[in-house]
PDB file of C-alpha atoms and ligand atoms in Angstrom:
ATOM      1  CA  MET N   1     278.191 180.116 168.261  1.00 55.00           C
ATOM      2  CA  ASN N   2     280.521 179.971 165.251  1.00 70.00           C
ATOM      3  CA  GLN N   3     277.598 180.722 162.950  1.00 86.00           C
ATOM      4  CA  SER N   4     278.197 182.955 159.956  1.00 95.00           C
ATOM      5  CA  PHE N   5     276.486 186.343 160.040  1.00 97.00           C
ATOM      6  CA  TYR N   6     273.971 185.039 157.510  1.00 96.00           C
ATOM      7  CA  ASP N   7     273.237 181.990 159.692  1.00 95.00           C
ATOM      8  CA  ILE N   8     272.641 184.246 162.704  1.00 96.00           C
ATOM      9  CA  VAL N   9     270.231 186.441 160.783  1.00 97.00           C
ATOM     10  CA  ARG N  10     268.408 183.496 159.242  1.00 95.00           C
ATOM     11  CA  ASN N  11     268.200 181.359 162.388  1.00 96.00           C
ATOM     12  CA  ARG N  12     267.009 184.136 164.684  1.00 98.00           C
ATOM     13  CA  ARG N  13     263.389 183.575 165.633  1.00 98.00           C
ATOM     14  CA  SER N  14     261.275 184.951 168.442  1.00 98.00           C
ATOM     15  CA  THR N  15     261.599 182.558 171.370  1.00 98.00           C
ATOM     16  CA  ARG N  16     258.733 182.487 173.830  1.00 97.00           C
ATOM     17  CA  SER N  17     259.380 179.297 175.791  1.00 97.00           C
ATOM     18  CA  PHE N  18     262.578 178.743 177.683  1.00 98.00           C
ATOM     19  CA  THR N  19     264.451 176.043 179.596  1.00 98.00           C
ATOM     20  CA  THR N  20     265.325 176.556 183.274  1.00 97.00           C
ATOM     21  CA  GLU N  21     269.019 177.026 182.433  1.00 98.00           C
ATOM     22  CA  HIS N  22     270.404 180.379 183.583  1.00 98.00           C
ATOM     23  CA  ILE N  23     272.199 182.758 181.267  1.00 98.00           C
ATOM     24  CA  LEU N  24     275.592 183.783 182.663  1.00 98.00           C
ATOM     25  CA  ASP N  25     276.047 187.461 183.551  1.00 98.00           C
ATOM     26  CA  GLU N  26     279.043 187.384 181.216  1.00 98.00           C
ATOM     27  CA  THR N  27     276.795 186.397 178.300  1.00 98.00           C
ATOM     28  CA  ILE N  28     274.321 189.178 179.094  1.00 98.00           C
ATOM     29  CA  ASN N  29     277.211 191.634 179.289  1.00 98.00           C
ATOM     30  CA  ASN N  30     278.493 190.428 175.909  1.00 98.00           C
ATOM     31  CA  ILE N  31     275.035 190.898 174.368  1.00 98.00           C
ATOM     32  CA  LEU N  32     274.795 194.425 175.796  1.00 98.00           C
ATOM     33  CA  ASP N  33     278.332 195.199 174.676  1.00 98.00           C
ATOM     34  CA  ILE N  34     277.249 194.435 171.102  1.00 98.00           C
ATOM     35  CA  ALA N  35     274.021 196.442 171.509  1.00 98.00           C
ATOM     36  CA  SER N  36     275.957 199.472 172.690  1.00 98.00           C
ATOM     37  CA  TYR N  37     277.546 199.661 169.207  1.00 98.00           C
ATOM     38  CA  ALA N  38     274.160 200.220 167.550  1.00 98.00           C
ATOM     39  CA  PRO N  39     274.058 203.350 165.406  1.00 98.00           C
ATOM     40  CA  SER N  40     272.085 206.218 166.882  1.00 98.00           C
ATOM     41  CA  SER N  41     270.632 209.529 165.793  1.00 97.00           C
ATOM     42  CA  TRP N  42     273.196 212.337 166.020  1.00 95.00           C
ATOM     43  CA  GLY N  43     275.699 209.675 167.153  1.00 96.00           C
ATOM     44  CA  GLY N  44     274.626 210.266 170.728  1.00 94.00           C
ATOM     45  CA  HIS N  45     274.503 206.578 171.771  1.00 96.00           C
ATOM     46  CA  PRO N  46     271.686 207.344 174.210  1.00 97.00           C
ATOM     47  CA  ILE N  47     270.655 203.767 174.985  1.00 98.00           C
ATOM     48  CA  GLU N  48     270.752 202.486 178.586  1.00 98.00           C
ATOM     49  CA  PHE N  49     269.714 199.044 179.794  1.00 98.00           C
ATOM     50  CA  ILE N  50     267.892 197.721 182.836  1.00 98.00           C
ATOM     51  CA  ILE N  51     268.483 194.032 183.533  1.00 98.00           C
ATOM     52  CA  ILE N  52     265.869 192.054 185.433  1.00 98.00           C
ATOM     53  CA  ARG N  53     266.572 188.577 186.764  1.00 98.00           C
ATOM     54  CA  ASP N  54     264.308 188.472 189.806  1.00 98.00           C
ATOM     55  CA  LYS N  55     261.430 186.055 189.086  1.00 98.00           C
ATOM     56  CA  ASP N  56     258.782 188.129 190.869  1.00 98.00           C
ATOM     57  CA  LYS N  57     259.901 191.287 189.067  1.00 98.00           C
ATOM     58  CA  LEU N  58     259.755 189.427 185.731  1.00 98.00           C
ATOM     59  CA  LYS N  59     256.159 188.431 186.458  1.00 98.00           C
ATOM     60  CA  GLU N  60     255.285 191.994 187.444  1.00 98.00           C
ATOM     61  CA  LEU N  61     256.935 193.280 184.270  1.00 98.00           C
ATOM     62  CA  ALA N  62     254.813 190.872 182.204  1.00 98.00           C
ATOM     63  CA  ARG N  63     251.705 192.243 183.925  1.00 97.00           C
ATOM     64  CA  CYS N  64     252.580 195.803 182.863  1.00 97.00           C
ATOM     65  CA  LYS N  65     251.054 195.100 179.455  1.00 98.00           C
ATOM     66  CA  LYS N  66     247.577 193.709 179.005  1.00 96.00           C
ATOM     67  CA  MET N  67     248.300 191.333 176.097  1.00 96.00           C
ATOM     68  CA  GLY N  68     251.324 189.715 174.475  1.00 97.00           C
ATOM     69  CA  ALA N  69     253.829 190.132 177.322  1.00 98.00           C
ATOM     70  CA  GLY N  70     253.546 186.554 178.654  1.00 97.00           C
ATOM     71  CA  PRO N  71     257.078 185.474 177.626  1.00 97.00           C
ATOM     72  CA  LEU N  72     258.551 187.975 180.097  1.00 98.00           C
ATOM     73  CA  ALA N  73     257.085 186.016 183.002  1.00 98.00           C
ATOM     74  CA  TYR N  74     258.821 182.809 181.908  1.00 97.00           C
ATOM     75  CA  SER N  75     262.123 184.282 180.779  1.00 98.00           C
ATOM     76  CA  ASP N  76     265.400 183.943 182.658  1.00 98.00           C
ATOM     77  CA  VAL N  77     266.338 187.574 182.081  1.00 98.00           C
ATOM     78  CA  ALA N  78     264.608 190.640 180.701  1.00 98.00           C
ATOM     79  CA  ILE N  79     266.380 193.633 179.234  1.00 99.00           C
ATOM     80  CA  VAL N  80     264.513 196.927 179.210  1.00 98.00           C
ATOM     81  CA  PRO N  81     266.253 199.446 176.943  1.00 98.00           C
ATOM     82  CA  ILE N  82     265.559 203.009 178.061  1.00 98.00           C
ATOM     83  CA  ILE N  83     266.452 206.365 176.544  1.00 98.00           C
ATOM     84  CA  ASP N  84     266.495 209.835 178.047  1.00 98.00           C
ATOM     85  CA  LYS N  85     264.213 211.352 175.411  1.00 97.00           C
ATOM     86  CA  ARG N  86     264.686 214.998 176.344  1.00 97.00           C
ATOM     87  CA  ASN N  87     265.861 216.770 173.181  1.00 90.00           C
ATOM     88  CA  LEU N  88     265.951 213.458 171.325  1.00 96.00           C
ATOM     89  CA  GLU N  89     263.392 213.416 168.543  1.00 96.00           C
ATOM     90  CA  LEU N  90     264.400 209.989 167.201  1.00 98.00           C
ATOM     91  CA  TRP N  91     264.526 208.050 170.470  1.00 98.00           C
ATOM     92  CA  VAL N  92     262.077 205.401 169.177  1.00 98.00           C
ATOM     93  CA  GLU N  93     264.301 204.657 166.206  1.00 98.00           C
ATOM     94  CA  ASP N  94     267.385 204.555 168.432  1.00 98.00           C
ATOM     95  CA  ALA N  95     265.690 202.087 170.781  1.00 98.00           C
ATOM     96  CA  ALA N  96     264.503 199.939 167.868  1.00 98.00           C
ATOM     97  CA  VAL N  97     267.964 199.665 166.326  1.00 98.00           C
ATOM     98  CA  ALA N  98     269.598 198.792 169.664  1.00 98.00           C
ATOM     99  CA  SER N  99     266.877 196.212 170.363  1.00 99.00           C
ATOM    100  CA  THR N 100     267.525 194.593 167.005  1.00 98.00           C
ATOM    101  CA  TYR N 101     271.208 194.327 167.903  1.00 98.00           C
ATOM    102  CA  ILE N 102     270.161 192.615 171.157  1.00 99.00           C
ATOM    103  CA  LEU N 103     268.088 190.045 169.240  1.00 98.00           C
ATOM    104  CA  LEU N 104     270.940 189.237 166.856  1.00 98.00           C
ATOM    105  CA  ALA N 105     273.587 189.201 169.586  1.00 98.00           C
ATOM    106  CA  ALA N 106     271.409 186.818 171.622  1.00 98.00           C
ATOM    107  CA  GLU N 107     271.195 184.466 168.647  1.00 98.00           C
ATOM    108  CA  TYR N 108     274.989 184.614 168.294  1.00 98.00           C
ATOM    109  CA  TYR N 109     275.348 183.422 171.905  1.00 98.00           C
ATOM    110  CA  GLY N 110     272.692 180.712 171.497  1.00 97.00           C
ATOM    111  CA  VAL N 111     270.197 182.608 173.650  1.00 98.00           C
ATOM    112  CA  GLY N 112     266.529 182.827 172.660  1.00 98.00           C
ATOM    113  CA  ALA N 113     264.912 186.260 172.722  1.00 98.00           C
ATOM    114  CA  CYS N 114     261.651 188.011 171.960  1.00 98.00           C
ATOM    115  CA  TRP N 115     260.807 191.681 171.492  1.00 98.00           C
ATOM    116  CA  ILE N 116     257.893 192.588 173.754  1.00 98.00           C
ATOM    117  CA  HIS N 117     256.410 195.869 172.638  1.00 98.00           C
ATOM    118  CA  MET N 118     255.427 198.422 175.278  1.00 98.00           C
ATOM    119  CA  LYS N 119     255.096 201.904 173.767  1.00 98.00           C
ATOM    120  CA  ASP N 120     251.466 203.022 173.303  1.00 98.00           C
ATOM    121  CA  ARG N 121     250.193 199.697 174.650  1.00 98.00           C
ATOM    122  CA  GLN N 122     247.552 199.419 177.309  1.00 97.00           C
ATOM    123  CA  GLY N 123     248.531 198.086 180.711  1.00 93.00           C
ATOM    124  CA  HIS N 124     246.086 196.750 183.283  1.00 84.00           C
ATOM    125  CA  THR N 125     245.490 200.163 184.818  1.00 84.00           C
ATOM    126  CA  ASN N 126     247.622 202.762 183.012  1.00 94.00           C
ATOM    127  CA  MET N 127     249.617 202.667 179.816  1.00 98.00           C
ATOM    128  CA  ALA N 128     252.275 199.918 179.859  1.00 98.00           C
ATOM    129  CA  GLU N 129     255.149 202.425 179.716  1.00 98.00           C
ATOM    130  CA  ASP N 130     253.898 204.215 182.841  1.00 97.00           C
ATOM    131  CA  ASP N 131     253.438 200.973 184.772  1.00 97.00           C
ATOM    132  CA  ILE N 132     257.013 199.927 183.926  1.00 98.00           C
ATOM    133  CA  LYS N 133     258.338 203.283 185.079  1.00 98.00           C
ATOM    134  CA  ASP N 134     256.499 202.839 188.391  1.00 97.00           C
ATOM    135  CA  LEU N 135     257.706 199.252 188.761  1.00 97.00           C
ATOM    136  CA  LEU N 136     261.360 199.991 188.043  1.00 98.00           C
ATOM    137  CA  GLY N 137     261.594 203.549 189.364  1.00 98.00           C
ATOM    138  CA  ILE N 138     262.434 205.068 185.983  1.00 98.00           C
ATOM    139  CA  PRO N 139     262.089 208.875 185.690  1.00 98.00           C
ATOM    140  CA  ASP N 140     259.315 210.109 183.439  1.00 98.00           C
ATOM    141  CA  TYR N 141     261.682 211.702 180.900  1.00 98.00           C
ATOM    142  CA  TYR N 142     262.837 208.264 179.781  1.00 98.00           C
ATOM    143  CA  GLY N 143     261.209 206.548 176.813  1.00 98.00           C
ATOM    144  CA  ILE N 144     260.496 202.809 176.810  1.00 98.00           C
ATOM    145  CA  LEU N 145     259.774 201.237 173.455  1.00 98.00           C
ATOM    146  CA  ASN N 146     259.919 197.593 174.468  1.00 98.00           C
ATOM    147  CA  ALA N 147     261.416 194.930 176.675  1.00 98.00           C
ATOM    148  CA  VAL N 148     263.337 191.882 175.465  1.00 99.00           C
ATOM    149  CA  SER N 149     262.749 188.513 177.136  1.00 98.00           C
ATOM    150  CA  LEU N 150     265.700 186.134 177.114  1.00 98.00           C
ATOM    151  CA  GLY N 151     266.379 182.503 177.978  1.00 98.00           C
ATOM    152  CA  TYR N 152     267.680 179.292 176.465  1.00 98.00           C
ATOM    153  CA  PRO N 153     265.147 178.030 173.890  1.00 98.00           C
ATOM    154  CA  ALA N 154     262.955 175.105 174.949  1.00 98.00           C
ATOM    155  CA  LYS N 155     262.877 173.894 171.346  1.00 96.00           C
ATOM    156  CA  PRO N 156     265.055 174.531 168.277  1.00 93.00           C
ATOM    157  CA  ASN N 157     264.217 177.438 165.998  1.00 87.00           C
ATOM    158  CA  LYS N 158     262.820 176.780 162.562  1.00 94.00           C
ATOM    159  CA  PRO N 159     264.465 179.342 160.272  1.00 96.00           C
ATOM    160  CA  HIS N 160     262.309 181.422 157.973  1.00 93.00           C
ATOM    161  CA  ASP N 161     262.802 181.063 154.245  1.00 94.00           C
ATOM    162  CA  LEU N 162     262.465 184.680 153.140  1.00 96.00           C
ATOM    163  CA  LYS N 163     263.388 186.496 149.988  1.00 96.00           C
ATOM    164  CA  PRO N 164     263.790 190.256 149.587  1.00 95.00           C
ATOM    165  CA  VAL N 165     261.059 192.052 147.655  1.00 96.00           C
ATOM    166  CA  ILE N 166     263.008 194.082 145.100  1.00 94.00           C
ATOM    167  CA  HIS N 167     261.479 196.568 142.679  1.00 94.00           C
ATOM    168  CA  GLY N 168     264.292 196.594 140.109  1.00 87.00           C
ATOM    169  CA  TYR N 169     267.614 198.354 140.044  1.00 79.00           C
ATOM    170  CA  SER N 170     268.149 201.751 138.493  1.00 76.00           C
ATOM    171  CA  SER N 171     271.069 201.761 136.039  1.00 76.00           C
ATOM    172  CA  HIS N 172     274.488 202.717 137.252  1.00 72.00           C
ATOM    173  CA  PRO N 173     275.468 206.051 135.600  1.00 71.00           C
ATOM    174  CA  ASP N 174     278.636 204.426 134.102  1.00 74.00           C
ATOM    175  CA  ARG N 175     276.653 201.768 132.238  1.00 65.00           C
TER     176      ARG N 175
HETATM  177  C1  LIG F   1     257.946 196.013 166.705  1.00 66.35           C
HETATM  178  C2  LIG F   1     257.742 194.618 167.225  1.00 66.35           C
HETATM  179  C3  LIG F   1     256.823 194.383 168.238  1.00 66.35           C
HETATM  180  C4  LIG F   1     256.649 193.097 168.751  1.00 66.35           C
HETATM  181  N1  LIG F   1     255.838 192.913 169.843  1.00 66.35           N
HETATM  182  C5  LIG F   1     255.720 191.669 170.366  1.00 66.35           C
HETATM  183  C6  LIG F   1     254.969 191.472 171.575  1.00 66.35           C
HETATM  184  O1  LIG F   1     254.490 192.406 172.198  1.00 66.35           O
HETATM  185  N2  LIG F   1     254.841 190.198 172.038  1.00 66.35           N
HETATM  186  C7  LIG F   1     255.409 189.124 171.386  1.00 66.35           C
HETATM  187  O2  LIG F   1     255.243 187.987 171.875  1.00 66.35           O
HETATM  188  N3  LIG F   1     256.129 189.285 170.250  1.00 66.35           N
HETATM  189  C8  LIG F   1     256.316 190.520 169.745  1.00 66.35           C
HETATM  190  N4  LIG F   1     257.109 190.711 168.634  1.00 66.35           N
HETATM  191  C9  LIG F   1     257.709 189.559 167.943  1.00 66.35           C
HETATM  192  C10 LIG F   1     257.003 189.310 166.624  1.00 66.35           C
HETATM  193  O3  LIG F   1     255.733 188.737 166.876  1.00 66.35           O
HETATM  194  C11 LIG F   1     257.874 188.389 165.741  1.00 66.35           C
HETATM  195  O4  LIG F   1     259.092 189.045 165.480  1.00 66.35           O
HETATM  196  C12 LIG F   1     257.180 188.060 164.430  1.00 66.35           C
HETATM  197  O5  LIG F   1     256.049 187.252 164.648  1.00 66.35           O
HETATM  198  C13 LIG F   1     258.122 187.327 163.463  1.00 66.35           C
HETATM  199  O6  LIG F   1     258.613 186.146 164.045  1.00 66.35           O
HETATM  200  P1  LIG F   1     260.178 185.903 164.247  1.00 66.35           P
HETATM  201  O7  LIG F   1     260.717 186.954 165.197  1.00 66.35           O
HETATM  202  O8  LIG F   1     260.277 184.513 164.826  1.00 66.35           O
HETATM  203  O9  LIG F   1     260.858 186.019 162.911  1.00 66.35           O
HETATM  204  C14 LIG F   1     257.339 192.000 168.163  1.00 66.35           C
HETATM  205  C15 LIG F   1     258.264 192.242 167.130  1.00 66.35           C
HETATM  206  C16 LIG F   1     258.489 193.529 166.694  1.00 66.35           C
HETATM  207  C17 LIG F   1     259.561 193.760 165.634  1.00 66.35           C
END
C-alpha cells in the first residue's frame, strides 16, 4: 500500500503463483468496492461478482477452460464478474473495465491477480462460459467474460518498462 497511482499501474503484473496466505474478506470487499465504481455503458453499473474461496470449487472452475486457466486452481480466491446481458449491448466492455479496476485495486492492496479469459473459449466438454454457469448455477442470460484469480504473490513482480506509442499531437486551435 501507500504506492502512488503511477506505482500501482507500473507494478501491476499478472500473478500466477501464490503463497498459502489467505486474503481477508475485508480486503476482497475493498477490492470489489473499488470495482463497483468502474464506468459502465449507459451508467447502468450492471456488474455483479461471484466470490469463490472453496478449494474444490476453484479447481473445478480452472477445469471449465481447456487451456490457460491453471492459476485459478492455485489461487486463494477467484472473482467471477457477471452481467445480466439482456438489453445490454456493451456488456463485454462493461465487464472488461470492471475487471481492470479489480486488477489495479488488487495491486493497491498488495494482492496478486490474473485475468483468466473465458468468453468464446473452449471448455473440456462445452464452451467455458456454459460450464461455469453450470458449476455456479448462473442463469443463462448472464454474460461471463473472465474470472480473476487472486492470492498473495509467491515472488515479487518485475515492473514493465513501457512507453506510450504516440502518433503526434494535432495543434491546439488557439496556437
Ligand atoms: C483480455 C485478456 C485475457 C487474458 N487471458 C488470460 C488467460 O486466460 N490466462 C492467463 O494466464 N492470463 C491471461 N491474461 C493475462 C495476460 O497474459 C497478461 O496480462 C499479459 O501477458 C501481460 O502481462 P502482465 O499482466 O504481467 O502485464 C489475459 C489478459 C487479458 C487482458
